[in-house]
Amino acid sequence: DAGVTQSPTHLIKTRGQHVTLRCSPISGHKSVSWYQQVLGQGPQFIFQYYEKEERGRGNFPDRFSARQFPNYSSELNVNALLLGDSALYLCASSPKPWESGKRGSGANVLTFGAGSRLTVL
Amino acid sequence: AQKVTQAQTEISVVEKEDVTLDCVYETRDTTYYLFWYKQPPSGELVFLIRRNSFDEQNEISGRYSWNFQKSTSSFNFTITASQVVDSAVYFCALSIGGSQGNLIFGKGTKLSVKP
């Protein structure tokens, strides 16, 4: 079975440009999350989508946006790139988000893709 | 505020040594989950274990074991008889549900196992 797939694997952009990163979740998973991992740091949460709706957003500027498609794949868009946006962008999928307080709901394991390494020059 | 602290930035051991990776977390929520992930040089995060806040039983899986202590807010990870293939960055993470239900990661501990 295919895992989480991300494209492109590597890309180089210059400041001010725009980038689109793509993610295909594991078959049957309806939730997709995006994380940014700067070199030497742990991943930082950017977005979570479930059933095409945004379910959570981390502390990132409005230059970052995302969407989820009917087939549950997702795109992460970053506008007006800055040098500081250079990072590994990780996509993760899970069956559904954890709805805390809902009986029977629990934190699902996030399965991560190999990431898209973005370099901004 | 939620936070995960992995105080050990880098650890280097010789093969067959035992090694413990420390993780301390902060949250006011009574229901939460803790995770450990491994990140080899390829970059993909590999899931190792999930533990919920109501289950303080320690767990052993082969050479891996985890010690969860709510009293000290710690969730430590021990590798017994380490191997070169264990070399990677290991992340501890916390999940508290809701819109913040995603993972809050520590900064990671880089483990180098030398032959």
Short mmCIF file of C-alpha atoms in Angstrom, two decimals:
data_model
loop_
_atom_site.label_atom_id
_atom_site.label_comp_id
_atom_site.label_asym_id
_atom_site.label_seq_id
_atom_site.Cartn_x
_atom_site.Cartn_y
_atom_site.Cartn_z
CA ASP A 1 0.00 0.00 0.00
CA ALA A 2 1.26 3.47 -0.86
CA GLY A 3 2.14 5.69 2.05
CA VAL A 4 1.84 9.46 2.15
CA THR A 5 3.35 10.87 -1.02
CA GLN A 6 4.62 14.40 -1.42
CA SER A 7 5.85 16.36 -4.42
CA PRO A 8 8.16 17.82 -5.33
CA THR A 9 10.88 16.31 -3.17
CA HIS A 10 13.25 19.22 -3.60
CA LEU A 11 12.85 22.69 -5.01
CA ILE A 12 14.70 25.96 -5.09
CA LYS A 13 12.96 29.33 -5.24
CA THR A 14 14.01 32.94 -4.90
CA ARG A 15 12.67 35.49 -2.47
CA GLY A 16 9.28 36.86 -3.40
CA GLN A 17 8.25 33.85 -5.45
CA HIS A 18 5.34 31.57 -4.78
CA VAL A 19 5.44 27.80 -4.16
CA THR A 20 2.85 25.02 -4.20
CA LEU A 21 3.51 21.73 -2.44
CA ARG A 22 1.34 18.69 -2.92
CA CYS A 23 0.38 15.75 -0.74
CA SER A 24 -1.56 12.55 -1.30
CA PRO A 25 -2.70 10.83 1.90
CA ILE A 26 -2.87 7.14 2.60
CA SER A 27 -5.92 5.59 0.99
CA GLY A 28 -8.85 5.87 3.39
CA HIS A 29 -7.35 8.73 5.38
CA LYS A 30 -9.48 11.85 5.30
CA SER A 31 -7.37 14.19 7.40
CA VAL A 32 -4.22 15.90 6.21
CA SER A 33 -1.85 18.03 8.28
CA TRP A 34 1.09 20.15 7.23
CA TYR A 35 4.23 20.79 9.26
CA GLN A 36 7.28 22.95 8.73
CA GLN A 37 10.62 21.64 9.97
CA VAL A 38 13.48 24.10 10.00
CA LEU A 39 16.94 22.55 10.12
CA GLY A 40 17.81 21.39 13.62
CA GLN A 41 14.30 21.88 15.01
CA GLY A 42 11.21 19.80 15.56
CA PRO A 43 8.30 20.04 13.12
CA GLN A 44 5.90 22.95 13.65
CA PHE A 45 2.20 22.60 12.90
CA ILE A 46 0.89 24.73 10.04
CA PHE A 47 -2.56 23.42 9.05
CA GLN A 48 -4.95 20.55 9.46
CA TYR A 49 -7.74 19.74 7.01
CA TYR A 50 -10.53 17.24 7.31
CA GLU A 51 -13.28 16.67 4.77
CA LYS A 52 -12.05 19.73 2.84
CA GLU A 53 -12.46 22.03 5.82
CA GLU A 54 -9.72 23.70 7.81
CA ARG A 55 -9.74 22.21 11.30
CA GLY A 56 -6.70 23.86 12.76
CA ARG A 57 -4.09 26.47 12.01
CA GLY A 58 -0.73 27.05 13.61
CA ASN A 59 1.05 30.32 14.20
CA PHE A 60 2.01 31.09 10.62
CA PRO A 61 1.43 34.27 8.58
CA ASP A 62 -1.31 34.62 5.99
CA ARG A 63 1.27 34.01 3.26
CA PHE A 64 0.68 30.36 4.07
CA SER A 65 -2.53 28.80 2.81
CA ALA A 66 -3.76 25.32 2.04
CA ARG A 67 -6.70 23.43 0.71
CA GLN A 68 -7.96 19.89 0.51
CA PHE A 69 -9.59 18.36 -2.53
CA PRO A 70 -12.53 15.92 -2.81
CA ASN A 71 -10.08 13.03 -3.16
CA TYR A 72 -8.51 14.17 0.17
CA SER A 73 -5.23 15.22 -1.41
CA SER A 74 -3.95 18.60 -0.32
CA GLU A 75 -1.89 21.57 -1.43
CA LEU A 76 0.15 23.94 0.66
CA ASN A 77 0.80 27.34 -0.87
CA VAL A 78 3.32 29.89 0.30
CA ASN A 79 3.36 33.37 -1.22
CA ALA A 80 6.06 36.06 -1.15
CA LEU A 81 8.74 33.61 -0.07
CA LEU A 82 11.28 34.70 2.51
CA LEU A 83 14.68 33.22 3.24
CA GLY A 84 13.27 31.96 6.53
CA ASP A 85 10.76 29.80 4.69
CA SER A 86 13.59 27.43 3.75
CA ALA A 87 12.66 24.18 5.45
CA LEU A 88 11.44 20.64 5.08
CA TYR A 89 7.66 20.67 4.65
CA LEU A 90 6.04 17.53 5.94
CA CYS A 91 2.58 16.27 5.18
CA ALA A 92 0.88 13.76 7.45
CA SER A 93 -2.38 11.90 7.12
CA SER A 94 -4.70 10.18 9.56
CA PRO A 95 -8.19 8.69 9.36
CA LYS A 96 -9.73 11.72 11.08
CA PRO A 97 -8.84 14.40 13.61
CA TRP A 98 -9.07 13.79 17.31
CA GLU A 99 -12.27 15.41 18.56
CA SER A 100 -11.39 15.80 22.20
CA GLY A 101 -14.42 15.49 24.45
CA LYS A 102 -16.19 13.17 22.05
CA ARG A 103 -16.73 9.71 23.43
CA GLY A 104 -14.69 7.13 21.65
CA SER A 105 -12.48 9.68 19.95
CA GLY A 106 -8.76 9.56 20.44
CA ALA A 107 -5.60 10.84 18.90
CA ASN A 108 -4.86 8.95 15.74
CA VAL A 109 -1.33 8.21 14.70
CA LEU A 110 -0.13 10.64 12.05
CA THR A 111 1.67 8.97 9.16
CA PHE A 112 4.19 11.28 7.58
CA GLY A 113 5.49 11.61 4.06
CA ALA A 114 9.16 12.07 3.22
CA GLY A 115 8.70 15.81 2.83
CA SER A 116 9.41 18.54 0.33
CA ARG A 117 12.66 20.35 0.93
CA LEU A 118 12.32 24.00 -0.01
CA THR A 119 15.34 26.24 -0.39
CA VAL A 120 14.74 29.97 -0.78
CA LEU A 121 17.66 31.98 -2.18
CA ALA B 1 0.61 26.47 27.29
CA GLN B 2 1.67 23.16 25.88
CA LYS B 3 5.34 22.36 25.53
CA VAL B 4 7.68 19.43 25.02
CA THR B 5 11.28 19.59 26.15
CA GLN B 6 14.02 17.25 25.02
CA ALA B 7 17.02 18.53 26.90
CA GLN B 8 19.52 16.23 25.20
CA THR B 9 20.47 17.73 21.85
CA GLU B 10 22.93 15.03 20.82
CA ILE B 11 23.95 11.69 22.27
CA SER B 12 26.76 9.48 21.05
CA VAL B 13 27.14 5.88 22.17
CA VAL B 14 29.04 2.81 21.09
CA GLU B 15 27.12 -0.11 19.69
CA LYS B 16 25.55 -2.42 22.31
CA GLU B 17 25.35 0.32 24.91
CA ASP B 18 21.96 1.15 26.42
CA VAL B 19 20.76 4.72 25.93
CA THR B 20 17.86 6.71 27.38
CA LEU B 21 16.29 9.68 25.64
CA ASP B 22 14.52 12.10 27.95
CA CYS B 23 11.22 13.86 27.31
CA VAL B 24 9.41 16.27 29.62
CA TYR B 25 6.05 17.73 28.68
CA GLU B 26 3.80 20.52 29.93
CA THR B 27 0.02 20.70 29.62
CA ARG B 28 -2.93 21.59 31.82
CA ASP B 29 -5.19 19.20 29.98
CA THR B 30 -6.05 15.98 31.75
CA THR B 31 -6.56 14.08 28.50
CA TYR B 32 -3.64 14.01 26.15
CA TYR B 33 -1.49 11.68 24.11
CA LEU B 34 2.26 11.33 23.92
CA PHE B 35 4.21 10.03 20.97
CA TRP B 36 7.71 9.16 19.94
CA TYR B 37 8.84 9.42 16.33
CA LYS B 38 12.15 8.53 14.70
CA GLN B 39 13.58 10.57 11.83
CA PRO B 40 16.37 8.84 9.92
CA PRO B 41 18.53 10.83 7.47
CA SER B 42 15.95 10.20 4.74
CA GLY B 43 13.72 12.69 6.54
CA GLU B 44 10.51 10.71 6.93
CA LEU B 45 9.14 10.62 10.47
CA VAL B 46 8.53 7.05 11.60
CA PHE B 47 5.99 6.40 14.34
CA LEU B 48 7.28 4.41 17.33
CA ILE B 49 4.70 4.62 20.11
CA ARG B 50 1.54 6.38 21.28
CA ARG B 51 0.47 6.56 24.92
CA ASN B 52 -2.64 8.24 26.39
CA SER B 53 -2.63 10.12 29.66
CA PHE B 54 -4.68 7.49 31.45
CA ASP B 55 -2.31 4.65 30.75
CA GLU B 56 0.85 4.86 32.82
CA GLN B 57 1.95 1.32 32.14
CA ASN B 58 5.46 1.07 30.85
CA GLU B 59 5.87 -0.62 27.52
CA ILE B 60 8.54 -2.81 26.03
CA SER B 61 8.84 -3.61 22.35
CA GLY B 62 11.91 -5.60 21.49
CA ARG B 63 14.93 -3.44 22.30
CA TYR B 64 12.74 -0.40 22.89
CA SER B 65 11.05 0.53 26.16
CA TRP B 66 9.13 3.56 27.37
CA ASN B 67 8.70 4.90 30.89
CA PHE B 68 5.68 7.21 31.36
CA GLN B 69 5.47 9.03 34.69
CA LYS B 70 2.69 11.60 35.12
CA SER B 71 4.08 12.65 38.49
CA THR B 72 7.16 14.05 36.78
CA SER B 73 5.51 14.76 33.39
CA SER B 74 8.06 12.59 31.69
CA PHE B 75 7.93 10.04 28.90
CA ASN B 76 11.41 8.62 28.50
CA PHE B 77 12.57 6.23 25.81
CA THR B 78 15.27 3.60 26.29
CA ILE B 79 17.05 1.63 23.60
CA THR B 80 18.74 -1.49 24.91
CA ALA B 81 21.83 -2.86 23.16
CA SER B 82 21.89 -0.04 20.63
CA GLN B 83 22.74 -0.72 17.00
CA VAL B 84 24.15 1.46 14.26
CA VAL B 85 20.74 1.41 12.55
CA ASP B 86 19.29 3.20 15.57
CA SER B 87 21.20 6.34 14.54
CA ALA B 88 18.58 8.99 13.87
CA VAL B 89 16.88 12.02 15.37
CA TYR B 90 14.19 11.06 17.86
CA PHE B 91 11.23 13.33 18.60
CA CYS B 92 8.84 13.28 21.50
CA ALA B 93 5.45 14.89 20.79
CA LEU B 94 2.26 15.85 22.64
CA SER B 95 -1.33 15.98 21.37
CA ILE B 96 -4.17 17.62 23.30
CA GLY B 97 -7.06 17.37 20.84
CA GLY B 98 -9.49 19.89 19.37
CA SER B 99 -8.15 22.39 16.88
CA GLN B 100 -4.84 21.95 18.60
CA GLY B 101 -5.11 18.22 18.17
CA ASN B 102 -2.03 18.09 16.10
CA LEU B 103 1.35 17.25 17.44
CA ILE B 104 3.53 19.57 19.47
CA PHE B 105 7.08 18.35 18.97
CA GLY B 106 10.19 18.71 21.04
CA LYS B 107 13.38 19.82 19.34
CA GLY B 108 14.61 16.28 19.02
CA THR B 109 17.60 14.30 20.21
CA LYS B 110 20.17 13.22 17.65
CA LEU B 111 21.44 9.76 18.49
CA SER B 112 24.66 8.52 16.94
CA VAL B 113 25.55 4.88 17.47
CA LYS B 114 29.13 4.10 16.52
CA PRO B 115 30.34 0.60 15.68
#
